[in-house]
Structure formats: C-alpha cells, structure tokens
XYZ file of N, CA and C in Angstrom:
873
model
N 25.881 3.004 11.591
C 24.932 2.754 10.801
C 23.352 2.804 11.045
N 22.729 2.783 9.888
C 20.884 3.192 10.697
C 20.250 1.214 10.311
N 19.395 1.519 11.242
C 18.305 -0.008 11.213
C 17.977 -0.356 9.867
N 18.172 -1.207 9.406
C 17.419 -1.791 8.455
C 16.519 -2.155 8.173
N 15.516 -1.812 7.305
C 14.329 -2.827 7.104
C 14.185 -2.409 4.772
N 13.288 -3.951 5.266
C 12.728 -4.280 3.861
C 11.047 -4.076 3.564
N 10.763 -3.426 3.074
C 8.871 -3.152 2.914
C 8.719 -3.576 1.624
N 7.203 -4.461 1.860
C 6.881 -4.313 0.624
C 5.858 -3.293 0.001
N 6.633 -2.289 -0.242
C 5.341 -1.068 -0.736
C 4.354 -1.328 -1.567
N 3.319 -1.491 -1.501
C 2.167 -1.938 -2.705
C 1.378 -0.670 -3.122
N 1.751 0.588 -2.459
C 0.650 1.566 -3.028
C -0.278 1.938 -1.852
N -0.741 1.142 -1.344
C -1.860 1.015 -0.775
C -1.724 1.904 0.951
N -2.888 1.921 1.179
C -2.454 2.872 2.652
C -1.945 2.359 3.246
N -2.030 0.705 3.418
C -1.157 0.327 4.902
C 0.244 0.850 4.937
N 0.461 -0.001 3.705
C 2.357 -0.181 3.534
C 2.839 1.399 3.675
N 1.891 2.368 2.684
C 2.421 3.753 2.859
C 2.626 4.031 3.742
N 1.694 3.841 5.225
C 1.749 4.392 6.103
C 3.094 3.794 7.248
N 3.167 2.559 6.344
C 4.123 2.074 7.483
C 5.933 2.215 7.087
N 5.555 2.647 5.887
C 6.967 3.541 5.177
C 7.487 4.818 6.154
N 6.527 5.415 6.064
C 6.216 6.816 7.337
C 6.634 6.437 8.173
N 6.168 5.387 9.057
C 6.700 4.867 10.679
C 8.408 4.225 9.957
N 8.328 3.870 9.786
C 10.074 3.257 9.312
C 10.583 3.963 9.520
N 10.780 5.243 8.137
C 10.987 6.273 8.071
C 11.025 7.518 9.617
N 10.340 7.545 10.580
C 10.033 8.527 11.661
C 11.005 7.257 13.332
N 10.999 5.971 12.902
C 11.468 5.359 13.943
C 13.113 5.443 13.343
N 13.943 5.731 12.178
C 15.030 5.882 11.925
C 15.897 4.850 11.385
N 14.879 4.164 10.718
C 15.274 3.036 9.582
C 15.525 3.577 8.028
N 16.683 3.193 7.870
C 17.046 3.205 6.294
C 16.084 1.775 5.695
N 15.129 1.952 4.666
C 14.246 1.528 3.761
C 14.521 1.193 2.452
N 14.667 0.141 2.372
C 14.159 -0.596 1.170
C 12.797 -1.238 0.869
N 12.573 -0.534 -0.147
C 10.702 -0.697 -0.118
C 11.014 -1.183 -1.848
N 10.139 -2.383 -1.788
C 9.931 -3.420 -3.126
C 8.200 -3.180 -3.621
N 8.151 -2.763 -4.824
C 6.612 -3.090 -5.044
C 6.457 -4.684 -6.176
N 5.618 -4.889 -6.385
C 5.705 -6.033 -7.024
C 4.517 -5.629 -8.032
N 4.510 -5.964 -9.729
C 3.950 -6.305 -10.537
C 3.371 -7.282 -11.012
N 2.575 -7.517 -10.871
C 1.944 -9.040 -11.184
C 1.147 -9.344 -11.910
N 1.378 -8.445 -12.484
C -0.183 -8.548 -13.500
C -2.036 -8.046 -12.846
N -1.554 -7.395 -11.790
C -2.764 -6.813 -11.367
C -3.571 -5.564 -12.391
N -5.126 -5.508 -12.435
C -5.780 -4.408 -12.691
C -5.313 -3.230 -12.173
N -5.711 -3.270 -11.079
C -4.940 -2.319 -9.971
C -3.576 -1.522 -10.408
N -2.953 -1.767 -11.696
C -1.099 -1.378 -11.685
C -1.596 0.628 -10.962
N -2.459 0.894 -10.975
C -2.267 2.368 -10.980
C -1.493 2.160 -9.348
N -1.465 0.916 -8.193
C -1.116 1.481 -7.098
C 0.599 1.570 -7.490
N 1.120 0.824 -8.505
C 2.376 0.870 -8.687
C 3.132 2.574 -9.166
N 1.666 3.270 -10.065
C 1.958 4.617 -9.825
C 2.851 4.955 -8.727
N 1.528 4.842 -7.856
C 1.320 6.015 -6.794
C 2.242 5.891 -5.846
N 2.619 4.190 -5.888
C 3.952 3.423 -4.757
C 5.532 4.869 -5.228
N 5.697 4.770 -6.798
C 6.813 5.947 -6.868
C 6.345 7.000 -6.816
N 5.300 7.642 -6.998
C 4.889 8.701 -6.484
C 5.320 9.608 -5.374
N 4.808 8.392 -4.264
C 4.863 8.405 -3.092
C 6.450 8.574 -2.615
N 7.440 7.795 -2.601
C 8.885 8.179 -2.837
C 9.433 9.023 -3.492
N 8.869 9.512 -4.405
C 9.635 10.665 -5.245
C 9.107 11.727 -4.564
N 8.217 11.752 -3.766
C 7.607 13.043 -3.139
C 8.259 12.812 -1.544
N 8.748 11.816 -1.379
C 9.197 12.161 0.309
C 10.703 12.085 -0.669
N 11.716 11.299 -1.221
C 12.835 11.434 -1.311
C 13.199 12.865 -2.012
N 12.133 13.812 -2.523
C 12.138 14.990 -3.061
C 11.922 16.264 -1.751
N 12.236 15.965 -0.337
C 11.876 16.830 0.444
C 13.150 16.895 0.851
N 14.422 18.147 0.940
C 15.158 18.287 1.225
C 15.313 19.361 1.590
N 16.457 19.372 2.700
C 17.355 20.828 3.563
C 18.078 21.158 3.109
N 18.025 22.392 2.352
C 19.433 23.458 1.491
C 20.010 24.294 2.472
N 21.151 23.834 2.498
C 21.678 25.061 3.102
C 23.141 25.889 2.623
N 22.046 27.217 2.369
C 22.910 28.405 1.530
C 24.417 28.751 1.734
N 23.942 28.772 2.553
C 26.027 28.926 2.934
C 26.674 28.355 3.147
N 26.884 26.719 3.057
C 27.625 25.644 3.441
C 27.217 25.451 1.760
N 26.423 25.196 0.937
C 26.254 25.332 -0.569
C 26.288 23.135 -0.227
N 25.353 23.257 0.784
C 25.049 21.529 0.987
C 23.192 21.421 0.972
N 23.188 19.883 0.178
C 21.785 19.644 0.608
C 21.526 18.754 1.236
N 20.530 18.403 2.085
C 21.087 17.054 3.288
C 19.492 16.692 3.332
N 19.493 15.380 2.972
C 18.412 14.350 2.702
C 17.610 14.009 4.256
N 17.215 14.555 5.121
C 16.575 13.834 5.891
C 16.162 12.140 5.950
N 15.759 11.870 4.696
C 15.209 10.558 4.725
C 15.355 10.074 3.321
N 15.777 8.918 3.030
C 16.139 8.524 1.254
C 15.369 6.900 1.504
N 14.037 7.251 0.575
C 14.186 5.671 0.253
C 14.491 4.551 -0.790
N 15.247 3.977 -0.625
C 15.382 2.641 -2.040
C 14.076 2.132 -2.488
N 13.782 2.192 -3.775
C 12.635 2.170 -4.281
C 12.602 1.438 -5.186
N 12.346 -0.219 -5.466
C 12.455 -0.898 -6.927
C 10.976 -1.694 -7.166
N 10.596 -1.614 -8.163
C 9.596 -1.888 -8.818
C 10.328 -3.786 -9.419
N 9.085 -5.150 -8.582
C 10.196 -6.536 -9.210
C 8.859 -6.518 -10.217
N 9.081 -6.981 -11.198
C 8.183 -7.280 -12.408
C 8.100 -9.025 -12.938
N 7.125 -9.372 -12.737
C 6.893 -10.600 -12.381
C 4.995 -10.872 -13.106
N 5.099 -9.750 -14.001
C 3.686 -9.747 -14.648
C 3.281 -11.101 -15.519
N 4.399 -11.962 -15.879
C 3.920 -13.270 -16.565
C 3.027 -13.596 -15.905
N 3.184 -13.595 -14.388
C 2.118 -14.465 -13.685
C 0.861 -14.486 -14.090
N 0.697 -13.333 -13.812
C -0.627 -12.840 -14.464
C -2.048 -13.727 -15.136
N -1.380 -13.790 -16.640
C -2.815 -15.025 -17.428
C -2.313 -16.310 -16.864
N -1.688 -17.314 -16.200
C -1.800 -18.423 -15.257
C -2.300 -18.095 -14.107
N -2.404 -17.248 -13.310
C -3.459 -16.772 -11.474
C -5.136 -16.779 -12.337
N -5.454 -17.497 -11.090
C -6.893 -17.589 -10.966
C -7.321 -16.156 -10.303
N -8.027 -15.093 -10.345
C -8.104 -14.345 -9.520
C -8.748 -12.969 -9.974
N -9.746 -12.575 -9.821
C -10.305 -11.003 -9.985
C -9.649 -10.357 -10.382
N -8.641 -9.825 -9.244
C -7.792 -8.643 -9.348
C -6.649 -8.794 -10.544
N -6.448 -9.874 -11.172
C -5.460 -10.145 -12.345
C -6.200 -9.629 -13.847
N -4.826 -9.183 -14.474
C -5.372 -8.723 -16.053
C -6.568 -10.203 -16.415
N -7.897 -9.787 -17.032
C -8.246 -11.183 -17.795
C -9.041 -12.265 -16.708
N -8.617 -11.534 -15.364
C -9.981 -12.105 -14.434
C -11.492 -11.665 -14.397
N -12.385 -12.413 -14.124
C -13.100 -11.484 -13.782
C -13.762 -10.250 -13.011
N -15.214 -9.817 -12.991
C -15.144 -8.830 -12.542
C -15.163 -8.483 -10.879
N -14.181 -7.687 -10.320
C -14.079 -7.814 -8.696
C -15.341 -7.317 -8.554
N -15.751 -8.251 -6.889
C -17.139 -7.947 -6.245
C -17.265 -6.622 -5.583
N -18.314 -6.205 -5.871
C -18.356 -4.945 -4.229
C -19.344 -5.572 -3.722
N -18.792 -4.163 -1.843
C -19.405 -4.571 -1.297
C -18.629 -4.498 -0.083
N -19.307 -5.075 1.340
C -18.610 -5.002 2.410
C -17.483 -5.998 2.225
N -16.566 -5.538 3.017
C -14.818 -6.490 2.941
C -14.784 -7.497 3.696
N -16.196 -7.853 4.859
C -16.065 -9.170 5.268
C -17.305 -10.433 4.545
N -17.563 -10.058 3.674
C -18.426 -11.027 2.907
C -17.806 -11.961 2.148
N -18.742 -12.855 2.023
C -18.313 -14.142 1.760
C -17.486 -14.404 -0.048
N -18.191 -13.205 -0.619
C -17.173 -12.928 -2.160
C -16.164 -12.096 -2.272
N -15.917 -11.938 -1.506
C -14.404 -11.294 -1.477
C -13.331 -12.271 -1.866
N -13.592 -13.695 -1.346
C -12.761 -14.453 -1.727
C -12.199 -14.714 -3.016
N -13.252 -13.971 -3.824
C -12.530 -13.854 -5.647
C -11.106 -13.283 -5.420
N -11.274 -12.189 -4.625
C -10.636 -11.147 -4.822
C -8.792 -11.579 -4.215
N -9.344 -13.131 -3.660
C -7.883 -13.718 -3.131
C -6.977 -13.749 -4.252
N -5.420 -13.371 -4.597
C -4.488 -14.224 -5.539
C -3.984 -15.308 -4.947
N -3.917 -16.209 -5.485
C -3.355 -17.993 -5.231
C -1.858 -17.396 -4.663
N -1.501 -17.790 -3.333
C -0.153 -17.945 -2.980
C 0.815 -16.742 -3.275
N -0.335 -15.228 -3.353
C 0.405 -14.144 -3.501
C 1.420 -14.000 -3.050
N 1.010 -14.172 -1.266
C 2.449 -13.724 -0.289
C 3.192 -14.089 -0.325
N 3.177 -15.426 -0.291
C 4.522 -16.487 -0.009
C 4.998 -16.256 -1.495
N 5.030 -15.717 -2.841
C 5.263 -15.623 -4.017
C 6.272 -14.067 -3.045
N 5.460 -12.910 -2.534
C 6.187 -12.101 -2.068
C 7.020 -12.056 -1.225
N 6.869 -12.953 -0.285
C 7.546 -13.188 1.109
C 8.995 -13.391 0.424
N 8.969 -14.519 -0.323
C 9.813 -15.296 -0.526
C 11.388 -14.609 -1.265
N 10.753 -13.183 -2.514
C 11.538 -12.079 -2.502
C 12.101 -11.380 -1.289
N 11.402 -10.543 -0.568
C 11.682 -10.042 0.272
C 12.594 -10.557 1.323
N 12.170 -12.043 1.863
C 12.994 -12.635 2.699
C 14.636 -12.495 2.003
N 14.547 -12.715 0.785
C 15.868 -13.113 -0.140
C 16.524 -11.359 0.612
N 16.032 -10.382 0.161
C 16.500 -9.057 -0.255
C 17.292 -8.731 1.140
N 16.176 -9.021 2.402
C 16.563 -8.630 3.870
C 17.926 -9.558 4.000
N 17.656 -11.225 3.545
C 18.866 -11.697 3.608
C 20.395 -10.836 3.578
N 20.352 -10.424 2.357
C 21.460 -10.261 1.723
C 21.630 -8.946 2.192
N 20.841 -7.626 2.463
C 21.327 -6.725 3.195
C 21.732 -7.311 4.763
N 21.147 -8.103 5.516
C 21.933 -8.128 6.671
C 23.322 -8.657 6.202
N 23.056 -10.097 5.128
C 24.650 -10.473 5.239
C 25.946 -9.420 4.697
N 25.372 -8.222 3.928
C 26.344 -7.306 3.522
C 26.818 -6.519 4.507
N 26.066 -6.179 5.860
C 26.379 -5.225 6.613
C 26.353 -5.774 7.966
N 26.587 -7.321 7.800
C 26.753 -7.943 9.065
C 26.187 -7.608 10.813
N 24.797 -7.122 10.236
C 23.889 -6.575 10.678
C 22.385 -6.937 10.295
N 21.756 -6.773 11.760
C 20.251 -7.652 11.282
C 19.572 -6.650 10.655
N 18.636 -7.466 10.088
C 17.623 -6.043 8.870
C 15.927 -6.611 9.132
N 15.485 -6.317 9.238
C 14.034 -6.198 9.649
C 13.356 -6.191 8.296
N 12.139 -7.657 8.458
C 11.099 -7.227 7.336
C 10.188 -6.369 7.805
N 9.602 -5.715 7.501
C 8.714 -4.397 7.764
C 7.057 -4.948 7.358
N 5.890 -5.186 8.343
C 4.969 -5.783 7.599
C 3.611 -5.062 8.450
N 3.008 -4.345 7.372
C 1.550 -4.002 7.935
C 0.422 -4.297 8.467
N 0.452 -6.020 8.741
C -0.504 -6.795 8.877
C -1.090 -5.993 10.085
N -2.667 -6.290 10.560
C -3.414 -5.949 11.468
C -4.461 -6.250 12.011
N -5.026 -6.631 12.946
C -5.618 -7.065 13.410
C -7.324 -7.155 12.571
N -7.112 -6.120 11.782
C -8.475 -6.357 10.495
C -7.887 -6.760 9.483
N -6.885 -7.709 9.767
C -6.768 -8.521 8.210
C -7.809 -9.502 8.268
N -7.937 -10.083 7.108
C -9.559 -11.110 7.130
C -9.209 -11.986 6.984
N -9.986 -13.032 7.761
C -10.012 -14.522 7.560
C -10.107 -14.845 6.146
N -10.926 -14.111 5.491
C -10.917 -14.920 3.894
C -9.206 -14.668 2.750
N -8.632 -14.200 3.490
C -7.094 -14.188 3.226
C -6.125 -15.283 3.871
N -6.326 -16.182 3.105
C -5.408 -17.357 4.243
C -3.990 -16.636 4.237
N -3.372 -15.980 3.766
C -2.221 -15.980 3.538
C -1.603 -14.992 4.192
N -2.585 -14.313 4.861
C -2.648 -13.122 6.219
C -2.787 -13.807 7.027
N -3.261 -14.871 7.651
C -3.246 -15.319 8.695
C -2.118 -15.848 9.370
N -2.204 -15.821 11.016
C -0.444 -15.932 11.643
C -0.036 -17.592 11.653
N -0.818 -18.458 11.183
C -0.159 -19.575 11.311
C 0.478 -19.968 9.651
N 0.069 -19.334 8.779
C 0.686 -18.997 7.525
C 1.922 -18.327 7.372
N 2.109 -17.385 8.414
C 3.367 -16.710 8.488
C 4.286 -17.512 8.928
N 4.254 -18.052 9.988
C 4.531 -18.845 11.007
C 5.779 -19.591 9.926
N 5.149 -20.757 9.199
C 5.349 -21.504 8.991
C 6.151 -21.147 7.730
N 5.830 -19.933 6.831
C 6.841 -19.292 5.628
C 8.127 -19.270 6.660
N 7.565 -18.362 7.509
C 9.332 -17.950 7.804
C 9.913 -19.054 8.418
N 9.622 -20.189 9.035
C 10.406 -21.418 9.432
C 10.898 -22.341 8.027
N 9.881 -21.856 7.094
C 10.798 -22.774 6.090
C 12.129 -21.715 5.567
N 11.952 -20.168 5.881
C 12.941 -19.467 5.057
C 14.122 -20.255 6.216
N 13.978 -19.921 7.551
C 15.295 -20.127 8.055
C 15.999 -21.725 7.979
N 15.107 -22.907 7.944
C 15.544 -23.861 7.269
C 16.204 -23.334 5.957
N 15.812 -22.980 5.777
C 16.622 -23.042 3.976
C 17.624 -21.980 3.589
N 18.324 -21.391 4.306
C 19.136 -20.296 4.552
C 20.069 -19.987 5.489
N 21.177 -20.022 5.790
C 22.378 -19.765 6.448
C 22.077 -17.993 6.928
N 22.700 -18.103 7.953
C 22.326 -16.205 8.364
C 20.790 -15.881 8.793
N 20.298 -17.193 8.479
C 18.632 -16.218 8.802
C 18.549 -15.864 10.095
N 19.221 -15.723 11.322
C 18.585 -15.413 12.473
C 18.969 -13.660 12.262
N 19.447 -13.352 11.247
C 19.358 -11.890 11.385
C 18.464 -11.286 10.712
N 17.634 -12.161 9.957
C 16.519 -11.567 9.515
C 15.120 -11.414 10.785
N 14.792 -10.034 10.995
C 13.391 -10.398 11.899
C 12.410 -9.690 11.410
N 11.517 -9.993 11.966
C 9.916 -9.271 11.580
C 10.003 -7.534 12.464
N 9.597 -7.065 11.643
C 8.863 -5.730 12.670
C 7.532 -5.641 12.237
N 6.644 -5.326 13.043
C 5.025 -5.315 12.755
C 4.542 -4.862 14.035
N 4.308 -3.466 13.507
C 3.985 -2.467 14.749
C 2.661 -2.255 14.751
N 1.732 -2.366 13.734
C 0.478 -2.946 13.627
C -0.559 -3.985 14.399
N 0.534 -4.879 14.597
C -0.631 -6.236 14.603
C -1.830 -6.308 15.754
N -1.636 -4.904 16.692
C -2.812 -4.988 17.461
C -3.997 -4.101 16.722
N -3.376 -3.689 15.656
C -4.625 -2.664 15.714
C -5.455 -2.587 14.644
N -6.050 -1.325 13.425
C -7.057 -1.674 12.527
C -6.837 -0.796 11.419
N -7.277 -0.395 10.108
C -7.081 0.394 9.278
C -6.788 2.059 9.927
N -7.894 1.971 10.755
C -8.187 3.608 11.392
C -6.793 3.763 12.404
N -6.167 2.760 13.174
C -5.492 3.546 13.841
C -4.205 3.140 13.275
N -4.168 2.802 11.947
C -3.016 2.499 11.075
C -2.981 4.418 10.985
N -4.155 5.190 10.196
C -3.888 5.978 9.570
C -4.048 7.389 10.697
N -4.223 7.079 11.844
C -4.185 7.833 12.996
C -2.090 8.107 13.142
N -1.918 6.773 12.964
C -0.494 7.033 13.006
C 0.034 7.497 11.958
N -0.350 7.172 10.729
C 0.141 8.466 9.423
C 0.094 9.422 9.536
N -0.983 9.958 10.494
C -1.590 11.501 10.546
C -0.068 11.906 11.662
N -0.071 11.054 12.390
C 1.348 11.890 13.606
C 2.649 11.709 12.506
N 2.309 10.593 12.111
C 3.700 10.434 11.179
C 4.371 11.651 10.316
N 3.579 12.260 9.995
C 3.623 13.019 8.195
C 4.250 14.149 9.697
N 3.082 14.724 10.556
C 3.769 15.943 11.714
C 5.492 15.548 11.563
N 5.624 14.726 12.514
C 6.956 14.433 13.054
C 7.774 14.624 11.750
N 7.458 14.186 10.684
C 8.968 13.725 9.454
C 8.396 15.371 8.408
N 7.650 16.390 8.883
C 7.419 17.489 8.664
C 6.721 17.269 6.281
N 5.567 16.263 6.577
C 5.359 15.807 5.329
C 3.753 16.204 5.515
N 3.133 16.869 4.252
C 1.673 16.991 4.353
C 0.947 15.588 4.385
N -0.114 15.666 5.323
C -0.971 14.476 4.889
C -1.555 13.924 3.568
N -2.249 15.173 3.085
C -3.283 15.381 1.768
C -2.163 14.463 1.060
N -0.582 15.710 0.842
C 0.064 15.088 -0.355
C 0.552 13.697 -0.088
N 0.798 13.132 1.077
C 1.301 11.829 1.099
C -0.016 10.779 0.790
N -1.317 10.528 1.177
C -2.040 9.837 1.237
C -3.173 10.225 -0.415
N -2.534 11.271 -1.275
C -3.546 11.346 -2.377
C -2.470 10.027 -3.323
N -0.968 10.322 -3.077
C -0.072 9.019 -3.381
C -0.814 7.811 -3.329
N -1.377 7.297 -2.737
C -1.930 5.806 -2.634
C -3.079 5.296 -3.383
N -3.378 3.935 -3.469
C -4.303 3.762 -4.167
C -4.901 2.266 -3.353
N -5.916 2.142 -2.731
C -6.712 1.332 -2.326
C -7.588 0.384 -3.302
N -8.282 1.202 -3.813
C -9.060 0.585 -5.234
C -8.644 -0.329 -5.628
N -9.415 -1.412 -6.152
C -9.183 -2.559 -6.852
C -9.765 -2.598 -8.083
N -10.463 -1.214 -7.826
C -11.624 -1.098 -9.102
C -11.296 0.494 -9.609
N -9.814 1.041 -9.972
C -9.914 2.363 -10.167
C -10.302 2.380 -11.741
N -10.786 4.243 -11.912
C -11.529 4.508 -12.793
C -10.049 5.263 -13.516
N -10.354 5.459 -15.008
C -9.364 5.921 -15.860
C -10.795 6.839 -16.736
N -10.400 8.760 -16.232
C -11.370 9.139 -16.843
C -10.054 10.351 -18.089
N -10.759 9.901 -19.264
C -9.588 11.040 -20.056
C -10.509 12.673 -19.973
N -8.995 13.170 -20.011
C -9.845 14.674 -20.255
C -9.493 15.413 -22.110
N -9.173 14.328 -22.786
C -9.073 14.975 -24.195
C -9.308 13.470 -24.746
N -10.630 13.828 -25.398
C -11.016 12.996 -26.390
C -11.294 12.959 -27.810
N -9.934 13.858 -28.515
C -9.984 14.049 -29.692
C -8.374 13.647 -30.166
N -8.472 12.292 -31.335
C -6.888 11.805 -31.863
C -6.980 12.767 -32.590
N -5.137 13.197 -32.142
C -4.542 14.067 -33.531
C -4.180 14.866 -32.059
N -4.769 15.136 -31.163
C -4.769 15.972 -30.077
C -3.299 15.570 -29.480
N -2.217 16.725 -28.794
C -1.046 16.230 -28.164
C -1.294 15.878 -26.902
N -2.384 15.774 -26.199
C -2.671 15.521 -25.454
C -3.726 14.567 -25.251
N -3.822 14.065 -26.400
C -4.900 12.713 -26.542
C -4.352 11.970 -25.384
N -5.748 10.660 -25.134
C -5.252 9.389 -23.842
C -5.075 10.242 -22.561
N -4.789 11.715 -22.325
C -4.319 11.791 -21.147
C -5.692 11.756 -20.090
N -5.458 11.702 -18.886
C -6.427 12.018 -18.165
C -6.387 11.567 -16.508
N -7.482 11.611 -15.817
C -6.662 11.401 -14.455
C -7.786 10.015 -13.677
N -6.995 9.115 -12.862
C -7.062 8.031 -12.472
C -8.228 7.894 -10.923
N -8.794 7.707 -10.483
C -9.806 8.081 -10.176
C -9.943 6.379 -8.975
N -10.654 6.754 -7.915
C -10.448 5.525 -7.239
C -11.997 5.301 -7.190
N -12.285 3.794 -7.103
C -13.838 3.598 -7.569
C -14.541 3.580 -5.662
N -15.679 3.481 -5.006
C -15.512 3.850 -3.422
C -16.662 2.211 -3.114
N -16.959 1.572 -3.868
C -18.064 0.383 -4.199
C -17.243 -0.958 -3.795
N -15.907 -1.119 -4.337
C -14.887 -2.187 -3.957
C -14.675 -2.546 -2.082
N -14.426 -3.999 -1.774
C -14.587 -3.763 -0.793
C -13.402 -3.140 -0.514
N -11.710 -3.238 -0.776
C -10.975 -2.121 -0.814
C -10.820 -0.586 0.145
N -11.903 -0.576 -1.011
C -12.242 0.891 -0.894
C -13.362 1.081 0.353
N -14.214 0.800 0.393
C -15.128 0.831 1.508
C -14.227 1.123 2.899
N -13.492 -0.408 2.671
C -12.502 0.313 4.346
C -11.722 0.619 4.175
N -11.103 1.408 3.158
C -10.383 2.733 3.560
C -11.375 4.013 3.747
N -12.060 4.307 3.189
C -13.021 5.244 3.097
C -13.554 5.175 4.951
N -14.137 4.320 5.048
C -14.593 4.095 6.711
C -13.172 4.449 7.587
N -11.883 4.025 7.401
C -11.139 4.675 7.936
C -10.767 6.213 8.013
N -11.159 6.899 7.020
C -11.566 8.255 6.969
C -12.479 8.790 7.556
N -13.572 8.354 7.491
C -14.699 8.969 8.089
C -14.495 8.619 9.367
N -14.077 7.334 10.707
C -13.513 7.665 11.949
C -12.137 9.150 12.318
N -11.726 9.200 10.941
C -10.677 10.008 11.585
C -10.907 11.390 11.498
N -12.061 11.337 10.670
C -12.964 13.074 10.366
C -12.244 13.621 9.557
N -11.738 13.502 8.323
C -11.413 14.146 7.552
C -11.210 13.632 5.942
N -11.690 13.737 5.269
C -11.862 13.461 4.132
C -10.353 13.009 3.169
N -10.995 12.069 2.603
C -9.529 11.308 1.828
C -9.276 11.912 0.540
N -8.295 12.750 0.739
C -7.451 13.455 -1.039
C -7.572 13.070 -2.154
N -7.642 11.675 -2.059
C -7.804 10.722 -3.356
C -9.483 11.414 -3.589
N -9.332 11.335 -5.565
C -10.615 11.622 -5.934
C -11.323 10.373 -6.224
N -12.626 10.410 -6.212
C -13.422 9.162 -6.910
C -14.271 9.442 -7.494
N -14.882 8.489 -8.087
C -15.307 8.251 -9.175
C -16.683 7.270 -9.277
N -17.489 7.448 -10.119
C -18.084 5.905 -10.132
C -18.463 5.831 -12.161
N -20.044 5.301 -12.283
C -20.184 5.337 -13.853
C -20.268 6.140 -13.824
N -21.105 7.685 -13.163
C -21.411 8.485 -14.250
C -19.613 9.576 -13.645
N -18.962 9.745 -13.292
C -17.683 10.010 -13.094
C -17.648 10.360 -12.097
N -16.780 11.456 -12.041
C -16.164 12.048 -10.846
C -17.491 12.573 -10.134
N -16.958 12.007 -7.977
C -18.272 12.068 -7.528
C -17.657 13.202 -6.227
N -18.389 13.526 -5.164
C -17.399 14.613 -4.019
C -17.487 12.978 -3.133
N -16.576 13.948 -1.788
C -16.804 13.047 -0.500
C -17.709 12.779 -0.304
N -18.813 13.597 -0.286
C -20.201 13.161 0.820
C -20.984 12.297 -0.062
N -20.365 12.576 -1.551
C -21.569 11.205 -1.822
C -20.633 9.627 -1.155
N -19.656 9.577 -1.123
C -18.214 8.654 -1.025
C -19.004 8.588 0.341
N -18.553 9.020 1.010
C -19.057 8.765 2.417
C -20.454 8.529 3.272
N -21.269 8.738 2.042
C -22.886 8.684 2.252
C -23.153 7.134 2.058
N -22.561 7.313 1.073
C -22.794 5.153 0.234
C -21.754 3.915 1.515
N -20.539 4.281 1.668
C -19.525 3.872 2.491
C -20.355 3.538 3.919
N -21.102 4.647 4.378
C -21.624 4.274 5.701
C -23.104 3.708 5.475
N -24.140 3.749 4.271
C -25.398 2.844 3.889
C -24.125 1.361 3.909
N -23.315 0.930 3.507
C -22.828 -0.630 3.176
C -23.032 -0.926 4.445
N -21.725 0.124 5.743
C -21.599 -0.605 6.592
C -23.126 -0.907 7.233
N -23.959 -0.036 7.694
C -25.196 -0.183 7.721
C -25.962 -1.290 7.718
N -25.659 -1.651 6.113
C -26.249 -2.800 6.185
C -26.189 -3.585 6.256
N -24.580 -3.926 6.512
C -23.951 -4.996 6.846
C -24.267 -5.276 8.454
N -24.182 -4.313 9.040
C -24.383 -4.535 10.546
C -25.995 -5.042 11.109
N -26.549 -5.049 10.153
C -27.878 -5.552 10.584
C -28.591 -6.642 10.878
C-alpha cells in the first residue's frame, strides 16, 4: 500500500508545490480545498485545474490496451462559505480592501482571517484519522509551512500548531496513527519553488503548465473579453494576478530569484502588463523595504 497523505490544497504556490513533492515521494494524496467566502475564489479554480492537469497525465499501452495513471490525486472542495459574512478580514467578501506593499509590513495584519488555520486543521485531522483507521496504517498531514511564514499570522506559529495537535490527540482515539509531514520547514518560498522545478522534471510535468494553474494573488483581476450583451461569449474573460498585494510580491520575488518568468498573467488598473513591469515593481518594493 502506498503511503497516505492529506493536503490542504489552497491553489497557491506552496501547497501546489507540496502536492508535486508528495507525488514524487510516492504518496497517495487526498487534497482538500476550502471555500470560506474568500474574495480570491480564483484559487479554488486553479487548484481544480492543477489536479485535472496532473490526473490527465497518463501512459497508454496500445498493445496491451491499457491506460496507466502514474499518479492520481483525490480532490474535494469543502464549502464553508457561509462563514464569510461572519468573519472580519480584508480577505473575505464584504471586507475592506486588501492592503498593498511588502509582506512584512504591519498593515498586513488586516489579511488575517480569524482562526482560519484552526478551522481547516480540524477538518484535515478528521479526514487523516479516518484514512488511517480505514487502512490501519499511518496517514500524514502534509503542510507547506516554511521559515518565511510570517509572525504576522499567529496561526502559522509553531506554538499554535503544537497546541492544536495536542488537542487533536486528546480528543481522538487512534490519533497516534496521524503524523505530520513538513519538508519545507527550514526553507523559504524560493527554495519551495526550486523544489517544484525539480519535482516537475522527475514527474515529467511541464513547469509552466503547473504554475500557471496556481494563484497567490489576494486581489485577482478579471478582464472581460466580450462586452456586448446578447453575445454568446458575453461575460467571459481572463483572470489575472495583481502584483502589488503582499502575497503577490512574495511570489514574484521567488520567481525573480529562480531566474525565470512567472507563467501566471499579471494586470493592474490599466490592464494586462508584462513580466518586466511586474519584476521592476517588485524589485522596487523590496528595495524600499530594505532601506
């Protein structure tokens, strides 16, 4: 039996890379995404698109008339979007505007969603324990936490995770079969992206095809392609990432360090922009922050 892992797949860069890492290491993965009323629901679409891309990579043996899936990901979106109207955060529908700037600035506290990781972890722990009980074998909760996770998010701190897991152990029989898998604990976003590059090569996946199916932007921008009511394509368009919110700045910085352009399209209030524009802006933000 393959090793079992449960992953919170947000649709962002870290969790998407961790998904690749788990597949490379031979895990059978159950991926959970959460709809909690976030403004950037685009991340859920991207998570689904990524799983469909991965699951669509198969080997056809014409002679034997069989199809082999080298890896297959189980994916489910958990809807708790009724919470959105009850939560106070810039990230949920009805909240104030998402702040822009460097990810270490004080105003980024506005992007904290109250108790979000605790809500997610309770569900993930329940699923992991159920898988462990069913198979009578260990199941790992895979987490993309890294050294760059910021103190501005209290539920990313080690003391929170320790206390949360201790409560899980106290409250459940058989909890010893649930364990953590945290391969990026000593790394940062750049090292995670480096691992993603290696995983793509090992798994035979196209790097750009993988990462264009991720979203890190807290302020995605929709630009319609068809503006004429009555047209069969009215309302259709393209989602772009912003490049000024803190989450986007951090992502772009990792791609700059990697030395390759981000395959995700970017835009601002003027419309679509080039990678050169994005890179120049983020380099200036980083320079201003370090002064």
